[in-house]
Short mmCIF file of C-alpha atoms in Angstrom, two decimals:
data_model
loop_
_atom_site.label_atom_id
_atom_site.label_comp_id
_atom_site.label_asym_id
_atom_site.label_seq_id
_atom_site.Cartn_x
_atom_site.Cartn_y
_atom_site.Cartn_z
CA MET A 1 0.00 0.00 0.00
CA THR A 2 2.88 2.38 0.69
CA ARG A 3 4.20 1.93 -2.85
CA LEU A 4 0.71 2.45 -4.28
CA THR A 5 0.26 5.61 -2.21
CA ARG A 6 3.58 7.00 -3.44
CA TYR A 7 2.69 6.14 -7.03
CA ALA A 8 -0.74 7.81 -6.82
CA THR A 9 0.79 10.88 -5.18
CA ARG A 10 3.35 11.18 -7.98
CA GLU A 11 0.50 11.10 -10.47
CA LEU A 12 -1.52 13.74 -8.60
CA LEU A 13 1.07 16.40 -7.77
CA PRO A 14 2.23 17.40 -11.31
CA PRO A 15 -1.28 18.31 -12.62
CA LEU A 16 -2.04 20.06 -9.32
CA LEU A 17 1.08 22.22 -9.57
CA ALA A 18 0.64 22.77 -13.31
CA GLY A 19 -2.99 23.78 -12.86
CA THR A 20 -2.13 26.13 -10.01
CA LEU A 21 0.59 27.83 -12.06
CA LEU A 22 -1.58 28.01 -15.18
CA PHE A 23 -4.69 29.46 -13.55
CA THR A 24 -2.65 31.81 -11.35
CA ALA A 25 -0.79 33.12 -14.40
CA ILE A 26 -4.05 33.70 -16.26
CA LEU A 27 -5.63 35.66 -13.41
CA SER A 28 -2.43 37.62 -12.71
CA PHE A 29 -2.18 38.58 -16.38
CA GLY A 30 -5.79 39.71 -16.21
CA TYR A 31 -5.00 42.00 -13.26
CA PHE A 32 -2.03 43.44 -15.15
CA PHE A 33 -3.95 43.87 -18.41
CA VAL A 34 -6.87 45.71 -16.79
CA SER A 35 -4.51 48.13 -15.02
CA SER A 36 -1.85 48.40 -17.75
CA GLN A 37 -2.90 51.93 -18.74
CA TRP A 38 -1.86 53.15 -15.28
CA LEU A 39 1.44 51.29 -15.16
CA SER A 40 3.41 53.11 -17.85
CA GLY A 41 6.88 53.90 -16.58
CA VAL A 42 6.44 51.99 -13.33
CA PRO A 43 9.49 49.88 -12.35
CA VAL A 44 9.10 46.18 -13.08
CA ALA A 45 10.05 45.29 -9.49
CA LEU A 46 7.19 47.41 -8.17
CA ILE A 47 4.71 45.77 -10.56
CA ALA A 48 5.98 42.33 -9.50
CA ARG A 49 5.49 43.31 -5.86
CA TRP A 50 1.94 44.46 -6.61
CA ILE A 51 1.11 41.19 -8.37
CA GLY A 52 2.77 39.26 -5.53
CA TYR A 53 0.44 40.86 -2.99
CA GLN A 54 -2.49 39.52 -5.00
CA LEU A 55 -1.23 35.92 -4.97
CA PRO A 56 -2.88 34.83 -1.67
CA ASP A 57 -6.35 35.89 -2.81
CA THR A 58 -5.68 34.50 -6.29
CA LEU A 59 -4.62 31.13 -4.89
CA VAL A 60 -7.82 30.83 -2.86
CA LYS A 61 -9.78 31.25 -6.10
CA VAL A 62 -7.69 29.00 -8.38
CA LEU A 63 -6.86 26.08 -6.10
CA PRO A 64 -10.32 24.47 -6.49
CA MET A 65 -9.84 24.54 -10.27
CA ALA A 66 -6.36 23.05 -9.91
CA VAL A 67 -7.71 20.29 -7.64
CA VAL A 68 -10.36 19.38 -10.23
CA LEU A 69 -7.70 19.27 -12.94
CA MET A 70 -5.48 17.11 -10.72
CA THR A 71 -8.26 14.58 -10.12
CA VAL A 72 -9.50 14.37 -13.70
CA VAL A 73 -6.04 14.17 -15.31
CA ALA A 74 -4.46 11.70 -12.86
CA PHE A 75 -7.34 9.24 -12.44
CA GLY A 76 -8.42 9.64 -16.03
CA ARG A 77 -5.00 8.53 -17.24
CA MET A 78 -4.83 5.65 -14.77
CA ASN A 79 -8.28 4.48 -15.80
CA THR A 80 -7.55 4.80 -19.53
CA GLU A 81 -4.39 2.70 -19.18
CA ARG A 82 -6.28 0.10 -17.12
CA GLU A 83 -4.12 0.69 -14.07
CA LEU A 84 -7.18 1.06 -11.84
CA VAL A 85 -8.59 -2.20 -13.22
CA ALA A 86 -5.31 -3.97 -12.42
CA VAL A 87 -5.26 -2.57 -8.89
CA GLN A 88 -8.86 -3.58 -8.25
CA ALA A 89 -8.16 -7.04 -9.65
CA GLY A 90 -5.49 -7.34 -6.97
CA GLY A 91 -8.11 -6.82 -4.25
CA ILE A 92 -7.49 -3.12 -3.61
CA GLY A 93 -10.64 -1.01 -3.66
CA LEU A 94 -11.10 2.34 -5.40
CA GLY A 95 -11.39 4.06 -2.04
CA GLN A 96 -7.86 3.03 -1.08
CA VAL A 97 -6.46 4.18 -4.42
CA THR A 98 -8.10 7.60 -4.15
CA ARG A 99 -7.05 8.15 -0.53
CA PRO A 100 -3.95 10.19 -1.53
CA ALA A 101 -6.22 12.55 -3.51
CA ALA A 102 -8.40 13.03 -0.42
CA VAL A 103 -5.33 13.76 1.71
CA ILE A 104 -4.02 16.27 -0.81
CA GLY A 105 -7.48 17.84 -1.02
CA LEU A 106 -7.55 18.18 2.77
CA LEU A 107 -4.09 19.75 2.88
CA VAL A 108 -5.02 22.21 0.14
CA THR A 109 -8.21 23.01 2.06
CA LEU A 110 -6.26 23.85 5.22
CA LEU A 111 -3.85 25.99 3.19
CA SER A 112 -6.77 27.83 1.59
CA VAL A 113 -8.45 28.47 4.96
CA TRP A 114 -5.23 30.00 6.27
CA LEU A 115 -4.81 32.13 3.15
CA SER A 116 -8.46 33.17 3.08
CA LEU A 117 -8.83 34.21 6.71
CA TRP A 118 -5.38 35.42 7.71
CA VAL A 119 -3.11 36.15 4.75
CA ALA A 120 -5.28 37.38 1.86
CA PRO A 121 -7.12 40.16 3.80
CA ARG A 122 -3.83 41.79 4.83
CA ALA A 123 -2.34 41.30 1.37
CA ASN A 124 -5.43 42.84 -0.26
CA VAL A 125 -5.00 45.99 1.81
CA GLU A 126 -1.33 46.19 0.81
CA THR A 127 -2.32 45.65 -2.83
CA ARG A 128 -4.71 48.62 -2.94
CA GLY A 129 -2.40 50.86 -0.93
CA LEU A 130 0.54 50.09 -3.22
CA TYR A 131 -1.59 50.57 -6.33
CA TRP A 132 -2.98 53.99 -5.47
CA ASP A 133 0.02 55.43 -3.61
CA ALA A 134 2.99 54.00 -5.53
CA LEU A 135 1.91 52.67 -8.93
CA THR A 136 -0.59 55.31 -10.05
CA GLY A 137 0.42 58.08 -7.64
CA ALA A 138 -3.24 59.09 -7.30
CA GLY A 139 -3.21 58.58 -3.54
CA LEU A 140 -6.28 59.93 -1.76
CA SER A 141 -7.50 61.85 -4.84
CA GLN A 142 -10.04 59.04 -5.36
CA LEU A 143 -11.72 60.14 -2.12
CA VAL A 144 -12.24 63.79 -3.13
CA GLY A 145 -15.93 64.62 -2.91
CA LYS A 146 -16.72 61.49 -0.90
CA THR A 147 -17.56 61.10 2.77
CA VAL A 148 -15.70 58.12 4.19
CA ASP A 149 -16.01 56.38 7.54
CA LEU A 150 -12.60 56.13 9.25
CA GLY A 151 -13.86 54.16 12.24
CA GLN A 152 -14.04 55.28 15.86
CA GLY A 153 -16.99 57.46 14.85
CA LEU A 154 -14.92 59.69 12.53
CA THR A 155 -15.99 60.62 9.00
CA LEU A 156 -13.73 62.45 6.56
CA SER A 157 -14.37 64.53 3.46
CA MET A 158 -12.10 66.81 1.44
CA GLN A 159 -12.38 69.28 -1.42
CA GLY A 160 -9.02 68.55 -3.02
CA TYR A 161 -5.81 66.51 -2.87
CA ASP A 162 -2.26 67.33 -3.99
CA THR A 163 -0.65 64.12 -5.27
CA LYS A 164 2.88 65.59 -5.09
CA THR A 165 2.75 66.67 -1.43
CA ARG A 166 0.15 64.02 -0.39
CA GLN A 167 -1.77 66.85 1.24
CA MET A 168 -5.54 67.11 1.56
CA GLN A 169 -7.23 70.48 1.05
CA GLY A 170 -10.49 71.78 2.47
CA VAL A 171 -10.85 69.03 5.07
CA ARG A 172 -13.92 68.33 7.17
CA VAL A 173 -13.96 65.74 9.96
CA GLU A 174 -17.11 64.87 11.89
CA GLN A 175 -17.72 62.77 14.97
CA TRP A 176 -21.25 62.38 16.32
CA GLN A 177 -22.31 60.94 19.66
CA LYS A 178 -23.80 57.46 19.49
CA ASP A 179 -26.47 58.16 22.09
CA ASN A 180 -27.47 61.61 20.75
CA PHE A 181 -27.43 62.23 17.00
CA ARG A 182 -27.93 65.98 17.52
CA GLN A 183 -24.59 66.43 19.33
CA GLY A 184 -21.18 66.06 17.82
CA MET A 185 -17.83 67.56 16.89
CA ILE A 186 -16.98 69.17 13.57
CA VAL A 187 -13.40 69.98 12.57
CA LEU A 188 -12.73 72.23 9.59
CA ALA A 189 -9.15 72.51 8.34
CA ASP A 190 -7.42 74.28 5.48
CA ALA A 191 -5.10 71.33 4.90
CA GLY A 192 -4.15 67.96 6.32
CA LYS A 193 -2.21 64.77 5.87
CA PHE A 194 -3.33 61.20 6.45
CA GLU A 195 -0.53 58.76 7.22
CA ASN A 196 -0.84 55.37 8.92
CA ASN A 197 -3.62 55.79 11.52
CA GLN A 198 -3.36 59.52 12.08
CA LEU A 199 -4.91 62.62 10.59
CA SER A 200 -2.71 65.72 10.98
CA LEU A 201 -4.72 68.90 10.31
CA THR A 202 -3.45 72.47 10.00
CA GLY A 203 -5.38 75.73 9.91
CA TYR A 204 -8.11 74.01 11.84
CA GLN A 205 -11.25 75.08 13.66
CA VAL A 206 -12.95 72.74 16.12
CA TYR A 207 -16.65 73.13 16.94
CA ARG A 208 -18.58 71.06 19.42
CA VAL A 209 -22.21 71.44 18.36
CA ASP A 210 -25.53 70.79 20.07
CA TYR A 211 -28.34 71.12 17.54
CA ALA A 212 -30.93 70.39 20.20
CA ALA A 213 -29.97 73.68 21.84
CA ALA A 214 -30.19 75.48 18.48
CA ALA A 215 -33.98 75.17 18.57
CA ALA A 216 -34.02 77.34 21.69
CA LEU A 217 -32.52 80.29 19.80
CA ALA A 218 -35.91 81.15 18.32
CA GLN A 219 -37.35 81.56 21.82
CA VAL A 220 -34.76 84.10 23.02
CA PRO A 221 -36.19 87.65 23.28
CA ASP A 222 -34.78 90.07 20.73
CA ASN A 223 -34.04 92.66 23.40
CA ASP A 224 -31.98 90.37 25.64
CA PRO A 225 -28.40 90.14 24.27
CA ALA A 226 -27.11 88.31 27.34
CA ALA A 227 -29.70 85.54 26.97
CA PHE A 228 -28.96 85.28 23.27
CA ARG A 229 -25.21 85.00 23.95
CA GLU A 230 -25.86 82.25 26.52
CA ALA A 231 -28.09 80.37 24.07
CA VAL A 232 -25.42 80.54 21.36
CA GLN A 233 -22.84 79.22 23.80
CA SER A 234 -25.18 76.29 24.49
CA VAL A 235 -25.24 75.52 20.76
CA PHE A 236 -21.43 75.74 20.55
CA PRO A 237 -20.15 74.61 23.97
CA LEU A 238 -16.62 74.39 22.55
CA VAL A 239 -14.91 76.47 19.87
CA GLN A 240 -11.16 75.99 19.34
CA MET A 241 -8.96 77.70 16.77
CA ALA A 242 -5.45 76.81 15.68
CA PRO A 243 -2.96 79.07 17.49
CA ASP A 244 -1.03 79.50 14.23
CA ALA A 245 -1.07 78.15 10.69
CA ALA A 246 1.63 75.55 11.35
CA SER A 247 0.23 74.04 14.54
CA PRO A 248 -1.21 70.59 13.81
CA LEU A 249 -4.25 68.87 15.29
CA ASN A 250 -3.64 65.12 15.38
CA LEU A 251 -6.58 62.72 15.34
CA ASP A 252 -6.29 58.93 15.64
CA THR A 253 -8.37 56.94 13.16
CA GLY A 254 -9.78 53.43 13.25
CA LEU A 255 -8.82 52.72 9.64
CA SER A 256 -5.28 53.25 8.41
CA ARG A 257 -4.51 55.10 5.18
CA LYS A 258 -4.04 51.79 3.33
CA GLN A 259 -7.28 50.37 4.74
CA THR A 260 -9.16 53.52 3.72
CA LEU A 261 -7.83 53.26 0.16
CA ALA A 262 -8.68 49.55 0.08
CA GLN A 263 -12.25 50.20 1.18
CA TYR A 264 -13.15 53.44 -0.60
CA ALA A 265 -10.78 54.19 -3.51
CA ASP A 266 -12.40 51.67 -5.87
CA ALA A 267 -16.05 51.15 -6.72
CA ILE A 268 -15.73 47.70 -5.11
CA GLY A 269 -13.84 47.67 -1.83
CA ALA A 270 -11.05 45.18 -1.21
CA ASP A 271 -11.83 42.00 0.71
CA ALA A 272 -9.96 43.13 3.81
CA GLU A 273 -11.84 41.30 6.59
CA GLY A 274 -10.09 38.34 8.15
CA TRP A 275 -10.76 36.11 11.11
CA PRO A 276 -10.23 38.77 13.86
CA GLU A 277 -12.50 41.35 12.19
CA LEU A 278 -15.25 38.86 11.39
CA VAL A 279 -15.26 37.30 14.86
CA THR A 280 -15.45 40.77 16.41
CA LYS A 281 -18.48 41.65 14.30
CA LEU A 282 -20.16 38.36 15.21
CA THR A 283 -19.54 38.62 18.95
CA ALA A 284 -19.47 42.33 19.83
CA PRO A 285 -22.74 43.48 21.44
CA ASP A 286 -23.09 46.85 19.66
CA VAL A 287 -22.72 45.67 16.05
CA PRO A 288 -25.72 46.56 13.82
CA ALA A 289 -27.78 43.62 12.59
CA ALA A 290 -26.93 44.31 8.93
CA GLU A 291 -23.19 44.21 9.62
CA ARG A 292 -23.53 41.04 11.69
CA GLN A 293 -25.48 39.42 8.84
CA ALA A 294 -22.81 40.46 6.32
CA ALA A 295 -20.12 39.05 8.59
CA ARG A 296 -21.92 35.68 8.74
CA VAL A 297 -22.08 35.53 4.96
CA ASN A 298 -18.46 36.64 4.57
CA LEU A 299 -17.14 34.15 7.10
CA GLY A 300 -19.15 31.35 5.54
CA ARG A 301 -17.84 32.26 2.09
CA LYS A 302 -14.25 32.32 3.31
CA LEU A 303 -14.70 28.81 4.72
CA ALA A 304 -16.90 27.27 2.03
CA LEU A 305 -14.63 28.08 -0.91
CA PRO A 306 -11.53 26.48 0.68
CA PHE A 307 -13.53 23.36 1.54
CA ALA A 308 -14.47 23.13 -2.13
CA ASN A 309 -10.98 21.70 -2.65
CA LEU A 310 -12.01 18.61 -0.71
CA VAL A 311 -15.52 18.43 -2.13
CA LEU A 312 -14.35 18.74 -5.74
CA VAL A 313 -12.02 15.77 -5.39
CA LEU A 314 -15.12 13.68 -4.74
CA ALA A 315 -17.19 15.42 -7.40
CA ALA A 316 -14.52 15.20 -10.13
CA LEU A 317 -13.64 11.52 -9.59
CA PRO A 318 -16.60 9.97 -11.47
CA PHE A 319 -15.99 12.35 -14.39
CA ALA A 320 -12.34 11.29 -14.43
CA LEU A 321 -13.31 7.64 -14.63
CA ARG A 322 -15.80 8.28 -17.45
CA PHE A 323 -14.28 11.03 -19.58
CA GLY A 324 -10.62 11.53 -18.64
CA ARG A 325 -9.19 9.82 -21.72
CA THR A 326 -6.74 12.43 -23.04
CA LEU A 327 -5.13 15.55 -21.60
CA GLY A 328 -7.25 17.82 -23.80
CA VAL A 329 -10.50 16.14 -22.81
CA SER A 330 -9.45 16.13 -19.15
CA LEU A 331 -8.72 19.86 -19.25
CA GLY A 332 -12.10 20.54 -20.84
CA VAL A 333 -13.95 18.40 -18.30
CA ALA A 334 -12.08 20.06 -15.44
CA LEU A 335 -13.02 23.53 -16.70
CA VAL A 336 -16.68 22.57 -17.07
CA ILE A 337 -16.79 21.21 -13.50
CA ALA A 338 -15.01 24.28 -12.10
CA VAL A 339 -17.25 26.74 -13.96
CA ALA A 340 -20.39 24.84 -12.86
CA TYR A 341 -19.21 24.95 -9.26
CA TYR A 342 -18.46 28.68 -9.31
CA LEU A 343 -21.80 29.45 -10.95
CA LEU A 344 -23.67 27.51 -8.27
CA PHE A 345 -21.48 29.09 -5.60
CA SER A 346 -22.49 32.55 -6.88
CA VAL A 347 -26.16 31.55 -6.86
CA GLY A 348 -25.73 30.34 -3.28
CA LEU A 349 -24.26 33.68 -2.21
CA THR A 350 -27.24 35.44 -3.75
CA LEU A 351 -29.59 33.16 -1.83
CA ALA A 352 -27.62 33.80 1.36
CA GLY A 353 -28.52 37.47 1.11
CA MET A 354 -32.18 36.49 0.90
CA LEU A 355 -32.03 34.25 3.98
CA PRO A 356 -31.29 36.60 6.90
CA GLY A 357 -32.08 33.93 9.46
CA LEU A 358 -29.81 31.25 8.05
CA PRO A 359 -27.43 32.56 5.34
CA GLU A 360 -25.16 29.52 5.74
CA VAL A 361 -27.65 27.46 3.73
CA GLY A 362 -26.94 29.54 0.65
CA VAL A 363 -23.21 29.87 1.26
CA TRP A 364 -22.67 26.10 1.53
CA LEU A 365 -25.19 25.17 -1.19
CA ALA A 366 -22.59 24.45 -3.88
CA ASN A 367 -20.50 22.25 -1.59
CA VAL A 368 -23.51 20.20 -0.49
CA VAL A 369 -24.83 19.75 -4.03
CA PHE A 370 -21.46 18.75 -5.48
CA ALA A 371 -20.70 16.38 -2.59
CA LEU A 372 -24.04 14.61 -2.91
CA GLY A 373 -23.77 14.61 -6.69
CA GLY A 374 -20.29 13.11 -6.55
CA LEU A 375 -21.43 10.33 -4.22
CA TRP A 376 -24.43 9.56 -6.46
CA LEU A 377 -22.31 9.41 -9.61
CA LEU A 378 -19.70 7.21 -7.93
CA ARG A 379 -22.41 4.71 -7.03
CA ARG A 380 -23.40 4.57 -10.70
CA THR A 381 -19.84 4.29 -11.98
#
């Protein structure tokens, strides 16, 4: 059995590695092609670094396809050359022969879970930060005219951005009290910089505002200046001006500069939530229901897709035994299975959004269907 295991493993690893390299190269070229208009004159080393940051997320997506190709090519060849018939004639069942594929599928699944929940979210943030700050040089200019949530109750908007000095212009920062939406702090600044997790504002004015007290202004008698002054002070309990143009006001933010670019610079934010962020959203008491629901779907997705590596070994095996005659046919069959899985996986994610009580049903739909389908086809093979 040890010799048979080694032989089966040698048959499985080459198509797995070849498929991983092939599909990764195709997706990486796609990333480069879509962004090529912005990469003129950029050093090759910087482009390679940018593509390298995308590898963890790319691997999570392509490994299921590579696992399907591995199964169809390896067992298709062994079946075509009657090696499986010879093994079974010797009293060794198909389950024992395919055990190495299951082990490899499990190992790839564990690798994908690690990449999906711990490595890819951090790498995705680095990817977007590197793209906007270093490759294109656009920096925070993508945020001009937008209002973005920086965490810790802070929102940021700006009227302009200088890409050469990395300086924001016409900055407004707001922070409103959670328990009273009529009270908050507004900071207006002529200029500012956003680096790491800190906003540094110059030429600033800080106003603490109570709009509930503003309603009382209409009730102040016109002939009572002292009462009017007191009412205005109630509306603005704190007014602070910069002592000089160079004095900075430093504010700590929940999101870093890179995280802000990853979330808001593109029309579709980067997938930057990993295990710590998702668990916090699922367990913290003050998380809104919509965010908790999104976290359930996101966590399920980040687990279901890696486990597809194990499920697709089972689902692809009967197709390998029936259709895996040549390399070309095996590649075609593998692509059909992979595309069918991803289509059903997308449908399941759509259903998950329609099942607020139990989104996991939709998220894991593709895995359940392909596992049951694989078992049914194996019984008929």
